mmCIF file of C-alpha atoms in Angstrom:
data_model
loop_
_atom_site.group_PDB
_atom_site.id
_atom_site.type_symbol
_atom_site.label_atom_id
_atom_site.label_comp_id
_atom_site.label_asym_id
_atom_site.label_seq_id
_atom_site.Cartn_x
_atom_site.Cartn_y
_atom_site.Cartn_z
ATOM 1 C CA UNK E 19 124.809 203.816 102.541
ATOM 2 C CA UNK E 20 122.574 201.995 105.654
ATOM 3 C CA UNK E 21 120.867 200.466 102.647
ATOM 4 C CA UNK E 22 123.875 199.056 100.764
ATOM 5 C CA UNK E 23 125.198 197.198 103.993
ATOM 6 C CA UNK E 24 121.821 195.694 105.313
ATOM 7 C CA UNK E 25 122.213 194.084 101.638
ATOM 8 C CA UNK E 26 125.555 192.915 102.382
ATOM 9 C CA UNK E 27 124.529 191.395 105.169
ATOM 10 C CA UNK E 28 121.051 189.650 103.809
ATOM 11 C CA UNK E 29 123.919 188.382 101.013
ATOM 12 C CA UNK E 30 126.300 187.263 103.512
ATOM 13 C CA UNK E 31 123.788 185.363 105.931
ATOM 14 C CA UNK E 32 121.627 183.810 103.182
ATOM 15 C CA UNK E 33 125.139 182.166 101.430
ATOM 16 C CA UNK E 34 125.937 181.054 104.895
ATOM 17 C CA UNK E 35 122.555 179.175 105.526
ATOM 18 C CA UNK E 36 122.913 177.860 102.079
ATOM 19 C CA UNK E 37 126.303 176.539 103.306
ATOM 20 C CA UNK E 38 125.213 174.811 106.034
ATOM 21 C CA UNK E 39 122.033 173.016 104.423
ATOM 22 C CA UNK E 40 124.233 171.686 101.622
ATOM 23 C CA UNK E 41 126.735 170.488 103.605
ATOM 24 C CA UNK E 42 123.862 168.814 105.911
ATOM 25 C CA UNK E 43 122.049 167.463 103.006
ATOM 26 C CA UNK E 44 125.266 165.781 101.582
ATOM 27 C CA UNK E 45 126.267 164.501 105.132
ATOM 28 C CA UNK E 46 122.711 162.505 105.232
ATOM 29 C CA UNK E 47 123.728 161.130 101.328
ATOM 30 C CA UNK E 48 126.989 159.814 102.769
ATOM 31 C CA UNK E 49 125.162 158.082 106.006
ATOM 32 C CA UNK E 50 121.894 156.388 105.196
ATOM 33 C CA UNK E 51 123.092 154.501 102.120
ATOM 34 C CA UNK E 52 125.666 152.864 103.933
ATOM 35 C CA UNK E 53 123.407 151.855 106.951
ATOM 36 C CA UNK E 54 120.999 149.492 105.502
ATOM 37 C CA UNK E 55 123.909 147.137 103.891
ATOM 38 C CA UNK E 56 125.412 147.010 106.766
ATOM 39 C CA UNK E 57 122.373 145.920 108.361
ATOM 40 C CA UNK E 58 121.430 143.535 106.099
ATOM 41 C CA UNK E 59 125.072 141.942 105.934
ATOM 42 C CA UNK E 60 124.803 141.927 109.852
ATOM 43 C CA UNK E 61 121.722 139.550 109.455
ATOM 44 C CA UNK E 62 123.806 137.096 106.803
ATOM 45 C CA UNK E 63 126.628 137.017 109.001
ATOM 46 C CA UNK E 64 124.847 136.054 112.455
ATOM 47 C CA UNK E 65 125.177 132.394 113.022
ATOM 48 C CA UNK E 66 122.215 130.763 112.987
ATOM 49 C CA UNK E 67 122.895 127.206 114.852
ATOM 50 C CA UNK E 68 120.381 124.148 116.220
ATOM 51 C CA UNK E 69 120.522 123.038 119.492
ATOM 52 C CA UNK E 70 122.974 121.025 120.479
ATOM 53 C CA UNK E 71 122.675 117.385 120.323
ATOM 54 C CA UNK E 72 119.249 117.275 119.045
ATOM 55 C CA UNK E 73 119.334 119.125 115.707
ATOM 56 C CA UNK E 74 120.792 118.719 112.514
ATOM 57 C CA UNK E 75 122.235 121.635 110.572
ATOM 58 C CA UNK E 76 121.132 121.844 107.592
ATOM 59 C CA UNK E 77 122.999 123.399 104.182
ATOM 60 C CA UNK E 78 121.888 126.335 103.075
ATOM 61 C CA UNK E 79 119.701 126.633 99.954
ATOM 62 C CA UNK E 80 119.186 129.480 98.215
ATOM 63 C CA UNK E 81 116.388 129.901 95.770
ATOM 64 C CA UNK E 82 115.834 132.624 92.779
ATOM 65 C CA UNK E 83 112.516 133.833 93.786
ATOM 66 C CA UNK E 84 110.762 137.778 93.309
ATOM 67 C CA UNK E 85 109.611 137.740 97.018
ATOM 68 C CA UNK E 86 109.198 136.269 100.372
ATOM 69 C CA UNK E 87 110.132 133.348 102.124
ATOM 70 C CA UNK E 88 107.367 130.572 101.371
ATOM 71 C CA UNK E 89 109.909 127.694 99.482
ATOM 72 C CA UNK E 90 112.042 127.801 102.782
ATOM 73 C CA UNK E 91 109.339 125.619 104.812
ATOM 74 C CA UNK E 92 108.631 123.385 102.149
ATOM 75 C CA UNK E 93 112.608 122.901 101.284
ATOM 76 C CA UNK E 94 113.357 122.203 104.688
ATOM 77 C CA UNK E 95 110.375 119.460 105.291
ATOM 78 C CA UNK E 96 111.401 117.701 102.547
ATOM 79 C CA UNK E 97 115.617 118.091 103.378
ATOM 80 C CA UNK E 98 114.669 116.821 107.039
ATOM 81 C CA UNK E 99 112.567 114.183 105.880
ATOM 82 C CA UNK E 100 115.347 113.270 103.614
ATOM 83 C CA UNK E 101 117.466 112.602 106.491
ATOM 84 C CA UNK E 102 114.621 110.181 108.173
ATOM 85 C CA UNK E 103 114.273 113.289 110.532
ATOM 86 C CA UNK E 104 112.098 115.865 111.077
ATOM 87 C CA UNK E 105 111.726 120.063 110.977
ATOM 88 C CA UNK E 106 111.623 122.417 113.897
ATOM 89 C CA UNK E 107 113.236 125.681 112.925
ATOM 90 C CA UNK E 108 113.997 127.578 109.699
ATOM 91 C CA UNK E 109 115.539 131.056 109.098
ATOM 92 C CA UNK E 110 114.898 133.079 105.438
ATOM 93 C CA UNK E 111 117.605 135.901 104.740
ATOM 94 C CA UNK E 112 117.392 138.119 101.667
ATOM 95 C CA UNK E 113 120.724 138.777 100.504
ATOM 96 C CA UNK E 114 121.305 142.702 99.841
ATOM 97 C CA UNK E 115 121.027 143.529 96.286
ATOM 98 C CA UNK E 116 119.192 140.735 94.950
ATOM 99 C CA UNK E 117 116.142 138.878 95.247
ATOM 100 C CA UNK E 118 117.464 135.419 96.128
ATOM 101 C CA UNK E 119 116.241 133.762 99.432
ATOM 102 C CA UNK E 120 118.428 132.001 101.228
ATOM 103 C CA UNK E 121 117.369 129.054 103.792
ATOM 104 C CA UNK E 122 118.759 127.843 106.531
ATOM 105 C CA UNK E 123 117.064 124.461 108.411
ATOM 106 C CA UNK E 124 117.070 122.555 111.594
ATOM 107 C CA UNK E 125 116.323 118.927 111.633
ATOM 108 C CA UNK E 126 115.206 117.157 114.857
ATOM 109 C CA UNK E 127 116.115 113.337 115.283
ATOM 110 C CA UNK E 128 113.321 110.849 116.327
ATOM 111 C CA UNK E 129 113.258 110.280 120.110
ATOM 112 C CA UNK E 130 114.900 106.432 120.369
ATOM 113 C CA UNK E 131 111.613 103.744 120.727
ATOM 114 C CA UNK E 132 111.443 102.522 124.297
ATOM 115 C CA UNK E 133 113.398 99.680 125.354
ATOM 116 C CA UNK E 134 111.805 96.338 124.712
ATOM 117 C CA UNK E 135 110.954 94.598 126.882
ATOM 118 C CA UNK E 136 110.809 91.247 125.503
ATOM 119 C CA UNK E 137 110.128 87.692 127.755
ATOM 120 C CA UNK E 138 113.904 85.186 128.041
ATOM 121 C CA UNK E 139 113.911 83.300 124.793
ATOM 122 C CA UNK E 140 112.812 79.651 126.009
ATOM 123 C CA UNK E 141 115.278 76.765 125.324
ATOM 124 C CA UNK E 142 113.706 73.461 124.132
ATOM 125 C CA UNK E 143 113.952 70.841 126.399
ATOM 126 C CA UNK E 144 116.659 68.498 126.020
ATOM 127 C CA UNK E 145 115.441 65.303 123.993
ATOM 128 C CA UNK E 146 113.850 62.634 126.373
ATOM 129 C CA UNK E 147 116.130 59.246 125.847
ATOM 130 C CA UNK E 148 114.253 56.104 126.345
ATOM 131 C CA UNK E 149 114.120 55.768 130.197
ATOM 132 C CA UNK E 150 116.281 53.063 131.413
ATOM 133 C CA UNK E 151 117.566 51.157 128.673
ATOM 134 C CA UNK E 152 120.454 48.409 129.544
ATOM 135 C CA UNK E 153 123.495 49.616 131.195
ATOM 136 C CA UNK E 154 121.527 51.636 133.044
ATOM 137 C CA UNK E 155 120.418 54.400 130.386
ATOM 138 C CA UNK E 156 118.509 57.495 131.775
ATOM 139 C CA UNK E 157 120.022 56.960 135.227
ATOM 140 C CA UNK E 158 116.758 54.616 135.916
ATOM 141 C CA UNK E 159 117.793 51.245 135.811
ATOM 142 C CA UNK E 160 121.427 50.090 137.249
ATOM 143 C CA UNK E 161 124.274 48.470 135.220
ATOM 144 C CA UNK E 162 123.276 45.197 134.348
ATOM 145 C CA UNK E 163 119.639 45.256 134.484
ATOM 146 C CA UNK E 164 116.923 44.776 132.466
ATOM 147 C CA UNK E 165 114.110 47.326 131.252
ATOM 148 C CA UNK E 166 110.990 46.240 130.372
ATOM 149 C CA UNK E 167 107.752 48.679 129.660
ATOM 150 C CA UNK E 168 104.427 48.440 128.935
ATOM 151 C CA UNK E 169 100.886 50.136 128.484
ATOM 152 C CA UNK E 170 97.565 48.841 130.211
ATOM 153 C CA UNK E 171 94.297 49.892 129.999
ATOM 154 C CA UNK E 172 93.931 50.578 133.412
ATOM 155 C CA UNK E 173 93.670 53.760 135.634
ATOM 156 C CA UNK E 174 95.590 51.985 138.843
ATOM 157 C CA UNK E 175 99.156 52.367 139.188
ATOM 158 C CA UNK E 176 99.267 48.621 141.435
ATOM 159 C CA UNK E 177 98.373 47.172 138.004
ATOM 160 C CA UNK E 178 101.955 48.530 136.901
ATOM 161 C CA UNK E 179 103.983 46.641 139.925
ATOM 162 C CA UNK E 180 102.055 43.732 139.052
ATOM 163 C CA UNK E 181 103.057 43.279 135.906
ATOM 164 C CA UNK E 182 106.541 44.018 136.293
ATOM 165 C CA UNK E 183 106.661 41.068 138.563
ATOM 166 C CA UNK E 184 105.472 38.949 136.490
ATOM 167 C CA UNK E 185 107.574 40.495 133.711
ATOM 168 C CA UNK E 186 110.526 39.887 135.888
ATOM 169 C CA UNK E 187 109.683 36.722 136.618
ATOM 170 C CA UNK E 188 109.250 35.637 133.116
ATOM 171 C CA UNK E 189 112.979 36.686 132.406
ATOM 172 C CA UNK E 190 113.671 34.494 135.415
ATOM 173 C CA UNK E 191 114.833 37.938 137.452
ATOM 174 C CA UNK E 192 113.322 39.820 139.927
ATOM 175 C CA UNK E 193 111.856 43.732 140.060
ATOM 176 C CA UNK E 194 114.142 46.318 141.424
ATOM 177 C CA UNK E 195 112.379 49.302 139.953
ATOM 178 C CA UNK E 196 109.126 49.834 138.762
ATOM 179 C CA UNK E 197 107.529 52.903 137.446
ATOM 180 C CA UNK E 198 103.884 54.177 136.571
ATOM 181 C CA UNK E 199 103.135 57.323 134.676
ATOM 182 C CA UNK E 200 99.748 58.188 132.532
ATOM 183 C CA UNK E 201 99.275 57.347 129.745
ATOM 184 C CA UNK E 202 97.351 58.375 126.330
ATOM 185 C CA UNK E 203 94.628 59.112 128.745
ATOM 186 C CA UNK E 204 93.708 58.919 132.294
ATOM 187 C CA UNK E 205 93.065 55.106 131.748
ATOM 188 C CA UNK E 206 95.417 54.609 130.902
ATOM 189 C CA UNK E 207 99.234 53.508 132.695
ATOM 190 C CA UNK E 208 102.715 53.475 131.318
ATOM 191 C CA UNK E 209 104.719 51.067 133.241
ATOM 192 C CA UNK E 210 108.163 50.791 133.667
ATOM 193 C CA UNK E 211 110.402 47.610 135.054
ATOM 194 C CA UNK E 212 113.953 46.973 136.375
ATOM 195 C CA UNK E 213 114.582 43.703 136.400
ATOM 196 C CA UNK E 214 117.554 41.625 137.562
ATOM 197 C CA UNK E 215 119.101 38.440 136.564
ATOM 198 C CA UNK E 216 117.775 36.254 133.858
ATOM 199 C CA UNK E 217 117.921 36.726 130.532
ATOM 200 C CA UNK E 218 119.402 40.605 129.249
ATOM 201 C CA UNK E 219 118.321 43.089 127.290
ATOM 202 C CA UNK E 220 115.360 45.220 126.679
ATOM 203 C CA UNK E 221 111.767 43.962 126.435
ATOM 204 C CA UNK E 222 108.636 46.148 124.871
ATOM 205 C CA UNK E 223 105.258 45.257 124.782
#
């Protein structure tokens, strides 16, 4: 009789253990499997963004590869570079059940080239006009008068008022302006007469 209920009770404990581990066996089934997608989806759905105002999002590519994430770089050199921009950041996901790779890139714009800093653009000077032509042209000779002008081989200026006096006084006028400026060379004067009364108009020589 002692011996037929200390087998009852190795029966009863021994199903009850066997309970227990089946029921923790198919609890662990139930958990891990649905962990690691959920993990993985976690990493697909985190935003992945540049920094603001300097990068450029980039679409994603995905590529049909066995493993790893090598054609990400390259793909998102050559995108950036695309864009006349260049890389800085990448991200490579593995989708869950599959062996795709999916790439995500940031593109950096070029820093803007310094300001130039250029000299003022310089304006031609204003065309000379032949100085003091009748009616007083050029502002050098009054209404009325005469301009003569001449070039001597000379390197004095009191050469210059000589001559326009005796310019002058072969129009039967008189000087009211003479000029001297150098010539060709340093021997050589320009001069330049005002003479009034006499005969009009310009004289060259």
């Amino acid at each position: 009789m002692a011996s037929f209920c200390s087998l009852l009770v190795y029966n009863a404990v021994f199903l009850l253990v066997s309970i227990v581990l089946v029921s923790s066996s198919t609890d662990q089934e139930s958990v891990v499997p649905s962990a690691f997608p959920s993990l993985e989806m976690g990493a697909l759905t985190r935003t992945f963004e540049c920094e603001p105002g300097v990068g450029v999002k980039m679409k994603t590519q995905e590529f049909n590869v066995i493993r790893g994430c090598f054609p990400c770089l390259a793909y998102c050199r050559g995108a950036c570079d695309a864009l006349g921009t260049y890389w800085y950041r990448h991200r490579c996901l593995t989708p869950p059940e599959t062996t795709n790779v999916v790439c995500d890139c940031c593109c950096k714009k070029p820093a803007p080239p310094p300001p130039c800093i250029c000299p003022a653009p310089t304006t031609p000077p204003p065309p000379s006009t032949p100085w003091g032509r009748r009616g007083g042209g050029g502002g050098q000779c009054s209404p009325g008068d005469t301009y003569t002008e001449t070039t001597i081989p000379t390197s004095n200026c009191a050469d210059c008022t000589n001559w326009c006096k005796e310019d002058c006084s072969e129009l039967g006028g008189r000087v009211t302006d003479d000029k001297c400026a150098i010539g060709e060379s340093k021997f050589v004067r320009r001069c330049k007469c005002c003479c009034r009364g006499g005969n009009s108009g310009p004289k060259f020589s």
